JSON list of C-alpha atoms in Angstrom, two decimals:
[
{"chain": "Q", "resi": 1022, "resn": "MET", "atom": "CA", "xyz": [-90.95, -80.32, -97.25]},
{"chain": "Q", "resi": 1023, "resn": "LYS", "atom": "CA", "xyz": [-94.43, -78.87, -96.99]},
{"chain": "Q", "resi": 1024, "resn": "TYR", "atom": "CA", "xyz": [-94.37, -79.27, -93.23]},
{"chain": "Q", "resi": 1025, "resn": "PHE", "atom": "CA", "xyz": [-90.89, -77.77, -93.05]},
{"chain": "Q", "resi": 1026, "resn": "LYS", "atom": "CA", "xyz": [-92.01, -74.59, -94.84]},
{"chain": "Q", "resi": 1027, "resn": "GLY", "atom": "CA", "xyz": [-95.07, -74.32, -92.63]},
{"chain": "Q", "resi": 1028, "resn": "LEU", "atom": "CA", "xyz": [-93.03, -74.84, -89.49]},
{"chain": "Q", "resi": 1029, "resn": "THR", "atom": "CA", "xyz": [-90.56, -72.17, -90.61]},
{"chain": "Q", "resi": 1030, "resn": "VAL", "atom": "CA", "xyz": [-93.33, -69.66, -91.27]},
{"chain": "Q", "resi": 1031, "resn": "LEU", "atom": "CA", "xyz": [-94.92, -70.48, -87.92]},
{"chain": "Q", "resi": 1032, "resn": "LEU", "atom": "CA", "xyz": [-91.60, -69.94, -86.08]},
{"chain": "Q", "resi": 1033, "resn": "LEU", "atom": "CA", "xyz": [-91.05, -66.62, -87.83]},
{"chain": "Q", "resi": 1034, "resn": "ILE", "atom": "CA", "xyz": [-94.53, -65.44, -86.88]},
{"chain": "Q", "resi": 1035, "resn": "ALA", "atom": "CA", "xyz": [-94.09, -66.62, -83.29]},
{"chain": "Q", "resi": 1036, "resn": "SER", "atom": "CA", "xyz": [-90.74, -64.86, -82.96]},
{"chain": "Q", "resi": 1037, "resn": "GLY", "atom": "CA", "xyz": [-92.21, -61.68, -84.48]},
{"chain": "Q", "resi": 1038, "resn": "CYS", "atom": "CA", "xyz": [-95.06, -61.65, -81.96]},
{"chain": "Q", "resi": 1039, "resn": "LYS", "atom": "CA", "xyz": [-92.69, -61.77, -79.02]},
{"chain": "Q", "resi": 1040, "resn": "PRO", "atom": "CA", "xyz": [-93.61, -58.95, -76.68]},
{"chain": "Q", "resi": 1041, "resn": "GLY", "atom": "CA", "xyz": [-90.95, -56.24, -76.57]},
{"chain": "Q", "resi": 1042, "resn": "ILE", "atom": "CA", "xyz": [-90.32, -53.26, -74.39]},
{"chain": "Q", "resi": 1043, "resn": "PRO", "atom": "CA", "xyz": [-93.22, -50.82, -74.64]},
{"chain": "Q", "resi": 1044, "resn": "LYS", "atom": "CA", "xyz": [-92.37, -47.79, -76.76]},
{"chain": "Q", "resi": 1045, "resn": "GLU", "atom": "CA", "xyz": [-93.66, -45.35, -74.11]},
{"chain": "Q", "resi": 1046, "resn": "LEU", "atom": "CA", "xyz": [-90.90, -46.46, -71.70]},
{"chain": "Q", "resi": 1047, "resn": "ILE", "atom": "CA", "xyz": [-87.25, -45.47, -71.74]},
{"chain": "Q", "resi": 1048, "resn": "GLN", "atom": "CA", "xyz": [-85.45, -47.95, -74.00]},
{"chain": "Q", "resi": 1049, "resn": "PRO", "atom": "CA", "xyz": [-82.66, -50.07, -72.45]},
{"chain": "Q", "resi": 1050, "resn": "ASP", "atom": "CA", "xyz": [-79.71, -48.28, -74.09]},
{"chain": "Q", "resi": 1051, "resn": "LYS", "atom": "CA", "xyz": [-81.01, -44.89, -73.00]},
{"chain": "Q", "resi": 1052, "resn": "MET", "atom": "CA", "xyz": [-81.95, -46.27, -69.58]},
{"chain": "Q", "resi": 1053, "resn": "ALA", "atom": "CA", "xyz": [-78.35, -47.46, -69.14]},
{"chain": "Q", "resi": 1054, "resn": "LEU", "atom": "CA", "xyz": [-77.13, -43.91, -69.80]},
{"chain": "Q", "resi": 1055, "resn": "VAL", "atom": "CA", "xyz": [-79.67, -42.45, -67.36]},
{"chain": "Q", "resi": 1056, "resn": "LEU", "atom": "CA", "xyz": [-78.78, -44.97, -64.65]},
{"chain": "Q", "resi": 1057, "resn": "HIS", "atom": "CA", "xyz": [-75.08, -44.34, -65.23]},
{"chain": "Q", "resi": 1058, "resn": "ASP", "atom": "CA", "xyz": [-75.50, -40.60, -64.66]},
{"chain": "Q", "resi": 1059, "resn": "ILE", "atom": "CA", "xyz": [-77.77, -41.14, -61.68]},
{"chain": "Q", "resi": 1060, "resn": "HIS", "atom": "CA", "xyz": [-75.33, -43.55, -60.03]},
{"chain": "Q", "resi": 1061, "resn": "ILE", "atom": "CA", "xyz": [-72.43, -41.16, -60.61]},
{"chain": "Q", "resi": 1062, "resn": "PHE", "atom": "CA", "xyz": [-74.45, -38.40, -59.00]},
{"chain": "Q", "resi": 1063, "resn": "ASP", "atom": "CA", "xyz": [-75.58, -40.65, -56.13]},
{"chain": "Q", "resi": 1064, "resn": "GLY", "atom": "CA", "xyz": [-71.92, -41.33, -55.36]},
{"chain": "Q", "resi": 1065, "resn": "TYR", "atom": "CA", "xyz": [-71.33, -37.59, -55.17]},
{"chain": "Q", "resi": 1066, "resn": "ILE", "atom": "CA", "xyz": [-74.40, -37.00, -52.99]},
{"chain": "Q", "resi": 1067, "resn": "ASN", "atom": "CA", "xyz": [-73.26, -39.69, -50.53]},
{"chain": "Q", "resi": 1068, "resn": "SER", "atom": "CA", "xyz": [-70.12, -37.63, -49.90]},
{"chain": "Q", "resi": 1069, "resn": "VAL", "atom": "CA", "xyz": [-72.15, -34.58, -48.81]},
{"chain": "Q", "resi": 1070, "resn": "THR", "atom": "CA", "xyz": [-72.31, -34.59, -45.02]},
{"chain": "Q", "resi": 1071, "resn": "HIS", "atom": "CA", "xyz": [-75.42, -32.48, -44.40]},
{"chain": "Q", "resi": 1072, "resn": "THR", "atom": "CA", "xyz": [-78.65, -34.20, -45.44]},
{"chain": "Q", "resi": 1073, "resn": "ASP", "atom": "CA", "xyz": [-80.53, -30.94, -46.03]},
{"chain": "Q", "resi": 1074, "resn": "THR", "atom": "CA", "xyz": [-77.80, -29.73, -48.36]},
{"chain": "Q", "resi": 1075, "resn": "ALA", "atom": "CA", "xyz": [-77.76, -33.11, -50.11]},
{"chain": "Q", "resi": 1076, "resn": "ARG", "atom": "CA", "xyz": [-81.51, -32.96, -50.71]},
{"chain": "Q", "resi": 1077, "resn": "MET", "atom": "CA", "xyz": [-81.32, -29.45, -52.16]},
{"chain": "Q", "resi": 1078, "resn": "ILE", "atom": "CA", "xyz": [-78.46, -30.40, -54.44]},
{"chain": "Q", "resi": 1079, "resn": "ALA", "atom": "CA", "xyz": [-80.10, -33.70, -55.46]},
{"chain": "Q", "resi": 1080, "resn": "ALA", "atom": "CA", "xyz": [-83.32, -32.11, -56.67]},
{"chain": "Q", "resi": 1081, "resn": "GLY", "atom": "CA", "xyz": [-81.47, -29.85, -59.09]},
{"chain": "Q", "resi": 1082, "resn": "TYR", "atom": "CA", "xyz": [-79.17, -32.56, -60.39]},
{"chain": "Q", "resi": 1083, "resn": "TYR", "atom": "CA", "xyz": [-81.92, -35.07, -60.97]},
{"chain": "Q", "resi": 1084, "resn": "LYS", "atom": "CA", "xyz": [-83.87, -32.44, -62.90]},
{"chain": "Q", "resi": 1085, "resn": "GLY", "atom": "CA", "xyz": [-80.75, -31.79, -64.95]},
{"chain": "Q", "resi": 1086, "resn": "ILE", "atom": "CA", "xyz": [-80.34, -35.50, -65.73]},
{"chain": "Q", "resi": 1087, "resn": "TYR", "atom": "CA", "xyz": [-84.00, -35.78, -66.73]},
{"chain": "Q", "resi": 1088, "resn": "GLN", "atom": "CA", "xyz": [-83.68, -32.74, -69.00]},
{"chain": "Q", "resi": 1089, "resn": "LYS", "atom": "CA", "xyz": [-80.49, -34.11, -70.53]},
{"chain": "Q", "resi": 1090, "resn": "TYR", "atom": "CA", "xyz": [-82.30, -37.24, -71.69]},
{"chain": "Q", "resi": 1091, "resn": "GLY", "atom": "CA", "xyz": [-85.66, -35.63, -72.41]},
{"chain": "Q", "resi": 1092, "resn": "ILE", "atom": "CA", "xyz": [-87.56, -37.53, -69.73]},
{"chain": "Q", "resi": 1093, "resn": "ASP", "atom": "CA", "xyz": [-89.30, -36.73, -66.47]},
{"chain": "Q", "resi": 1094, "resn": "SER", "atom": "CA", "xyz": [-89.34, -38.37, -63.06]},
{"chain": "Q", "resi": 1095, "resn": "ALA", "atom": "CA", "xyz": [-92.66, -40.14, -63.72]},
{"chain": "Q", "resi": 1096, "resn": "LEU", "atom": "CA", "xyz": [-91.34, -41.77, -66.92]},
{"chain": "Q", "resi": 1097, "resn": "TYR", "atom": "CA", "xyz": [-88.12, -42.70, -65.16]},
{"chain": "Q", "resi": 1098, "resn": "ASN", "atom": "CA", "xyz": [-89.97, -44.33, -62.24]},
{"chain": "Q", "resi": 1099, "resn": "GLN", "atom": "CA", "xyz": [-92.36, -46.13, -64.61]},
{"chain": "Q", "resi": 1100, "resn": "SER", "atom": "CA", "xyz": [-89.47, -47.46, -66.70]},
{"chain": "Q", "resi": 1101, "resn": "LEU", "atom": "CA", "xyz": [-87.52, -48.46, -63.60]},
{"chain": "Q", "resi": 1102, "resn": "THR", "atom": "CA", "xyz": [-90.53, -50.39, -62.28]},
{"chain": "Q", "resi": 1103, "resn": "TYR", "atom": "CA", "xyz": [-90.92, -52.17, -65.62]},
{"chain": "Q", "resi": 1104, "resn": "TYR", "atom": "CA", "xyz": [-87.24, -53.17, -65.74]},
{"chain": "Q", "resi": 1105, "resn": "ASN", "atom": "CA", "xyz": [-87.31, -54.29, -62.09]},
{"chain": "Q", "resi": 1106, "resn": "ASN", "atom": "CA", "xyz": [-90.17, -56.62, -63.05]},
{"chain": "Q", "resi": 1107, "resn": "HIS", "atom": "CA", "xyz": [-88.07, -57.95, -65.97]},
{"chain": "Q", "resi": 1108, "resn": "PRO", "atom": "CA", "xyz": [-84.76, -58.90, -64.33]},
{"chain": "Q", "resi": 1109, "resn": "ARG", "atom": "CA", "xyz": [-83.08, -60.26, -67.47]},
{"chain": "Q", "resi": 1110, "resn": "ILE", "atom": "CA", "xyz": [-83.45, -56.92, -69.22]},
{"chain": "Q", "resi": 1111, "resn": "MET", "atom": "CA", "xyz": [-82.40, -55.06, -66.06]},
{"chain": "Q", "resi": 1112, "resn": "GLU", "atom": "CA", "xyz": [-79.36, -57.30, -65.75]},
{"chain": "Q", "resi": 1113, "resn": "GLN", "atom": "CA", "xyz": [-78.31, -56.42, -69.30]},
{"chain": "Q", "resi": 1114, "resn": "ILE", "atom": "CA", "xyz": [-78.84, -52.72, -68.60]},
{"chain": "Q", "resi": 1115, "resn": "TYR", "atom": "CA", "xyz": [-76.66, -52.91, -65.50]},
{"chain": "Q", "resi": 1116, "resn": "LYS", "atom": "CA", "xyz": [-73.95, -54.81, -67.38]},
{"chain": "Q", "resi": 1117, "resn": "ASP", "atom": "CA", "xyz": [-73.84, -51.82, -69.73]},
{"chain": "Q", "resi": 1118, "resn": "VAL", "atom": "CA", "xyz": [-73.78, -49.38, -66.79]},
{"chain": "Q", "resi": 1119, "resn": "VAL", "atom": "CA", "xyz": [-70.95, -51.28, -65.08]},
{"chain": "Q", "resi": 1120, "resn": "GLU", "atom": "CA", "xyz": [-69.00, -51.44, -68.35]},
{"chain": "Q", "resi": 1121, "resn": "ARG", "atom": "CA", "xyz": [-69.32, -47.67, -68.79]},
{"chain": "Q", "resi": 1122, "resn": "LEU", "atom": "CA", "xyz": [-68.20, -47.10, -65.21]},
{"chain": "Q", "resi": 1123, "resn": "LYS", "atom": "CA", "xyz": [-65.17, -49.36, -65.73]},
{"chain": "Q", "resi": 1124, "resn": "LYS", "atom": "CA", "xyz": [-64.20, -47.46, -68.88]},
{"chain": "Q", "resi": 1125, "resn": "GLU", "atom": "CA", "xyz": [-64.46, -44.16, -67.05]},
{"chain": "Q", "resi": 1126, "resn": "LYS", "atom": "CA", "xyz": [-62.41, -45.51, -64.18]},
{"chain": "Q", "resi": 1127, "resn": "LYS", "atom": "CA", "xyz": [-59.69, -46.62, -66.59]},
{"chain": "Q", "resi": 1128, "resn": "GLN", "atom": "CA", "xyz": [-59.71, -43.17, -68.20]},
{"chain": "Q", "resi": 1129, "resn": "TYR", "atom": "CA", "xyz": [-59.37, -41.48, -64.81]},
{"chain": "Q", "resi": 1130, "resn": "ILE", "atom": "CA", "xyz": [-56.60, -43.84, -63.76]},
{"chain": "Q", "resi": 1131, "resn": "ARG", "atom": "CA", "xyz": [-54.82, -43.30, -67.06]},
{"chain": "Q", "resi": 1132, "resn": "ALA", "atom": "CA", "xyz": [-55.21, -39.53, -66.83]},
{"chain": "Q", "resi": 1133, "resn": "ASP", "atom": "CA", "xyz": [-54.02, -39.66, -63.24]},
{"chain": "Q", "resi": 1134, "resn": "SER", "atom": "CA", "xyz": [-51.03, -41.81, -64.13]},
{"chain": "Q", "resi": 1135, "resn": "LEU", "atom": "CA", "xyz": [-50.18, -39.51, -67.04]},
{"chain": "Q", "resi": 1136, "resn": "GLU", "atom": "CA", "xyz": [-50.39, -36.60, -64.65]},
{"chain": "Q", "resi": 1137, "resn": "GLY", "atom": "CA", "xyz": [-48.15, -38.54, -62.28]},
{"chain": "Q", "resi": 1138, "resn": "VAL", "atom": "CA", "xyz": [-45.62, -39.14, -65.07]},
{"chain": "Q", "resi": 1139, "resn": "LYS", "atom": "CA", "xyz": [-45.68, -35.45, -65.99]},
{"chain": "Q", "resi": 1140, "resn": "ARG", "atom": "CA", "xyz": [-45.24, -34.51, -62.34]},
{"chain": "Q", "resi": 1141, "resn": "ALA", "atom": "CA", "xyz": [-42.35, -36.98, -61.98]},
{"chain": "Q", "resi": 1142, "resn": "LYS", "atom": "CA", "xyz": [-40.65, -35.61, -65.11]},
{"chain": "Q", "resi": 1143, "resn": "MET", "atom": "CA", "xyz": [-41.11, -32.10, -63.80]},
{"chain": "Q", "resi": 1144, "resn": "LEU", "atom": "CA", "xyz": [-39.63, -33.05, -60.43]},
{"chain": "Q", "resi": 1145, "resn": "ARG", "atom": "CA", "xyz": [-36.66, -34.77, -62.08]},
{"chain": "Q", "resi": 1146, "resn": "ALA", "atom": "CA", "xyz": [-36.04, -31.71, -64.24]},
{"chain": "Q", "resi": 1147, "resn": "LYS", "atom": "CA", "xyz": [-36.29, -29.46, -61.19]},
{"chain": "Q", "resi": 1148, "resn": "ALA", "atom": "CA", "xyz": [-33.89, -31.71, -59.29]},
{"chain": "Q", "resi": 1149, "resn": "ARG", "atom": "CA", "xyz": [-31.49, -31.60, -62.24]},
{"chain": "Q", "resi": 1150, "resn": "ARG", "atom": "CA", "xyz": [-31.72, -27.78, -62.39]},
{"chain": "Q", "resi": 1151, "resn": "ASP", "atom": "CA", "xyz": [-31.26, -27.57, -58.64]},
{"chain": "Q", "resi": 1152, "resn": "SER", "atom": "CA", "xyz": [-28.26, -29.87, -58.75]},
{"chain": "Q", "resi": 1153, "resn": "ILE", "atom": "CA", "xyz": [-26.73, -27.75, -61.53]},
{"chain": "Q", "resi": 1154, "resn": "ARG", "atom": "CA", "xyz": [-27.42, -24.61, -59.50]},
{"chain": "Q", "resi": 1155, "resn": "HIS", "atom": "CA", "xyz": [-25.95, -26.32, -56.46]},
{"chain": "Q", "resi": 1156, "resn": "ALA", "atom": "CA", "xyz": [-22.89, -27.32, -58.44]},
{"chain": "Q", "resi": 1157, "resn": "ASP", "atom": "CA", "xyz": [-22.59, -23.77, -59.76]},
{"chain": "Q", "resi": 1158, "resn": "SER", "atom": "CA", "xyz": [-22.95, -22.39, -56.25]},
{"chain": "Q", "resi": 1159, "resn": "LEU", "atom": "CA", "xyz": [-20.28, -24.83, -55.08]},
{"chain": "Q", "resi": 1160, "resn": "LYS", "atom": "CA", "xyz": [-18.01, -23.53, -57.83]},
{"chain": "Q", "resi": 1161, "resn": "VAL", "atom": "CA", "xyz": [-18.68, -19.99, -56.70]},
{"chain": "Q", "resi": 1162, "resn": "ILE", "atom": "CA", "xyz": [-18.07, -20.98, -53.09]},
{"chain": "Q", "resi": 1163, "resn": "SER", "atom": "CA", "xyz": [-14.88, -22.79, -54.05]},
{"chain": "Q", "resi": 1164, "resn": "LYS", "atom": "CA", "xyz": [-13.78, -19.73, -56.06]},
{"chain": "Q", "resi": 1165, "resn": "LYS", "atom": "CA", "xyz": [-14.56, -17.55, -53.06]},
{"chain": "Q", "resi": 1166, "resn": "LYS", "atom": "CA", "xyz": [-12.66, -19.92, -50.83]},
{"chain": "Q", "resi": 1167, "resn": "SER", "atom": "CA", "xyz": [-9.74, -19.95, -53.22]},
{"chain": "Q", "resi": 1168, "resn": "LEU", "atom": "CA", "xyz": [-9.92, -16.17, -53.40]},
{"chain": "Q", "resi": 1169, "resn": "LYS", "atom": "CA", "xyz": [-10.11, -16.09, -49.65]},
{"chain": "Q", "resi": 1170, "resn": "LEU", "atom": "CA", "xyz": [-7.19, -18.46, -49.42]},
{"chain": "Q", "resi": 1171, "resn": "ASP", "atom": "CA", "xyz": [-5.34, -16.39, -51.95]},
{"chain": "Q", "resi": 1172, "resn": "SER", "atom": "CA", "xyz": [-6.14, -13.25, -50.02]},
{"chain": "Q", "resi": 1173, "resn": "LEU", "atom": "CA", "xyz": [-5.11, -14.97, -46.82]},
{"chain": "Q", "resi": 1174, "resn": "LYS", "atom": "CA", "xyz": [-1.87, -16.05, -48.43]},
{"chain": "Q", "resi": 1175, "resn": "LYS", "atom": "CA", "xyz": [-1.37, -12.52, -49.69]},
{"chain": "Q", "resi": 1176, "resn": "ALA", "atom": "CA", "xyz": [-2.21, -11.19, -46.26]},
{"chain": "Q", "resi": 1177, "resn": "ASP", "atom": "CA", "xyz": [0.26, -13.59, -44.73]},
{"chain": "Q", "resi": 1178, "resn": "SER", "atom": "CA", "xyz": [2.89, -12.57, -47.22]},
{"chain": "Q", "resi": 1179, "resn": "VAL", "atom": "CA", "xyz": [2.10, -8.92, -46.59]},
{"chain": "Q", "resi": 1180, "resn": "LYS", "atom": "CA", "xyz": [2.34, -9.54, -42.85]},
{"chain": "Q", "resi": 1181, "resn": "LYS", "atom": "CA", "xyz": [5.66, -11.27, -43.35]},
{"chain": "Q", "resi": 1182, "resn": "GLN", "atom": "CA", "xyz": [6.86, -8.42, -45.50]},
{"chain": "Q", "resi": 1183, "resn": "LEU", "atom": "CA", "xyz": [5.68, -5.92, -42.91]},
{"chain": "Q", "resi": 1184, "resn": "SER", "atom": "CA", "xyz": [7.30, -7.87, -40.14]},
{"chain": "Q", "resi": 1185, "resn": "LEU", "atom": "CA", "xyz": [10.48, -8.09, -42.19]},
{"chain": "Q", "resi": 1186, "resn": "LYS", "atom": "CA", "xyz": [10.33, -4.35, -42.83]},
{"chain": "Q", "resi": 1187, "resn": "LYS", "atom": "CA", "xyz": [9.68, -3.72, -39.14]},
{"chain": "Q", "resi": 1188, "resn": "LYS", "atom": "CA", "xyz": [12.61, -5.92, -38.23]},
{"chain": "Q", "resi": 1189, "resn": "GLU", "atom": "CA", "xyz": [14.78, -4.12, -40.72]},
{"chain": "Q", "resi": 1190, "resn": "ALA", "atom": "CA", "xyz": [13.55, -0.77, -39.44]},
{"chain": "Q", "resi": 1191, "resn": "LEU", "atom": "CA", "xyz": [14.27, -1.88, -35.88]},
{"chain": "Q", "resi": 1192, "resn": "LYS", "atom": "CA", "xyz": [17.73, -3.01, -36.87]},
{"chain": "Q", "resi": 1193, "resn": "ARG", "atom": "CA", "xyz": [18.37, 0.32, -38.58]},
{"chain": "Q", "resi": 1194, "resn": "LYS", "atom": "CA", "xyz": [17.05, 2.17, -35.57]},
{"chain": "Q", "resi": 1195, "resn": "GLN", "atom": "CA", "xyz": [19.24, 0.12, -33.27]},
{"chain": "Q", "resi": 1196, "resn": "GLN", "atom": "CA", "xyz": [22.20, 0.75, -35.53]},
{"chain": "Q", "resi": 1197, "resn": "ARG", "atom": "CA", "xyz": [21.44, 4.47, -35.55]},
{"chain": "Q", "resi": 1198, "resn": "GLN", "atom": "CA", "xyz": [21.12, 4.42, -31.82]},
{"chain": "Q", "resi": 1199, "resn": "LYS", "atom": "CA", "xyz": [24.42, 2.57, -31.51]},
{"chain": "Q", "resi": 1200, "resn": "THR", "atom": "CA", "xyz": [26.12, 5.01, -33.78]},
{"chain": "Q", "resi": 1201, "resn": "ALA", "atom": "CA", "xyz": [24.32, 7.93, -32.19]},
{"chain": "Q", "resi": 1202, "resn": "SER", "atom": "CA", "xyz": [24.92, 6.84, -28.62]},
{"chain": "Q", "resi": 1203, "resn": "PRO", "atom": "CA", "xyz": [28.69, 7.38, -28.60]},
{"chain": "Q", "resi": 1204, "resn": "GLU", "atom": "CA", "xyz": [28.17, 10.91, -29.89]},
{"chain": "Q", "resi": 1205, "resn": "SER", "atom": "CA", "xyz": [25.62, 11.72, -27.30]},
{"chain": "Q", "resi": 1206, "resn": "VAL", "atom": "CA", "xyz": [27.94, 10.40, -24.66]},
{"chain": "Q", "resi": 1207, "resn": "LYS", "atom": "CA", "xyz": [30.77, 12.65, -25.93]},
{"chain": "Q", "resi": 1208, "resn": "ARG", "atom": "CA", "xyz": [28.58, 15.67, -25.79]}
]
């Protein structure tokens, strides 16, 4: 039992003396955030076609990232060197960075799909409105056609009536001429 207590104390002391990450360096959780922002920006910079423009833009953005986290380029480079020399810690930092990037990607995909759903709803509603307008215009056209047909029917009936009246007038004229012709002959 005496040895057990001594061994326990010794293990606690040994685990407490384990060297950690120096306090003057950027701590892993903050380093993951810094690397995340830098990698996002690097992706943007790679899309810029002119190298001179990319360099001018990069200087300002990197300064902005350093200011955001209260660090400078020297501290960043020193911390990056330390973590590169300790691959297990760097691996954990990059797992965090990749996880953050995956979450952002899901958010963008979700936002994009929600936008797509909204756009699809809007297009369906527009199509519905257009089909109603089209149906209404067809009703108007059919009314116009029926009015046109009605007017054509009326015109036909008017023409028939006129032709009947003309025929009657001709008959009357012929009858007048028949009745008038014997008189003119007598005179």
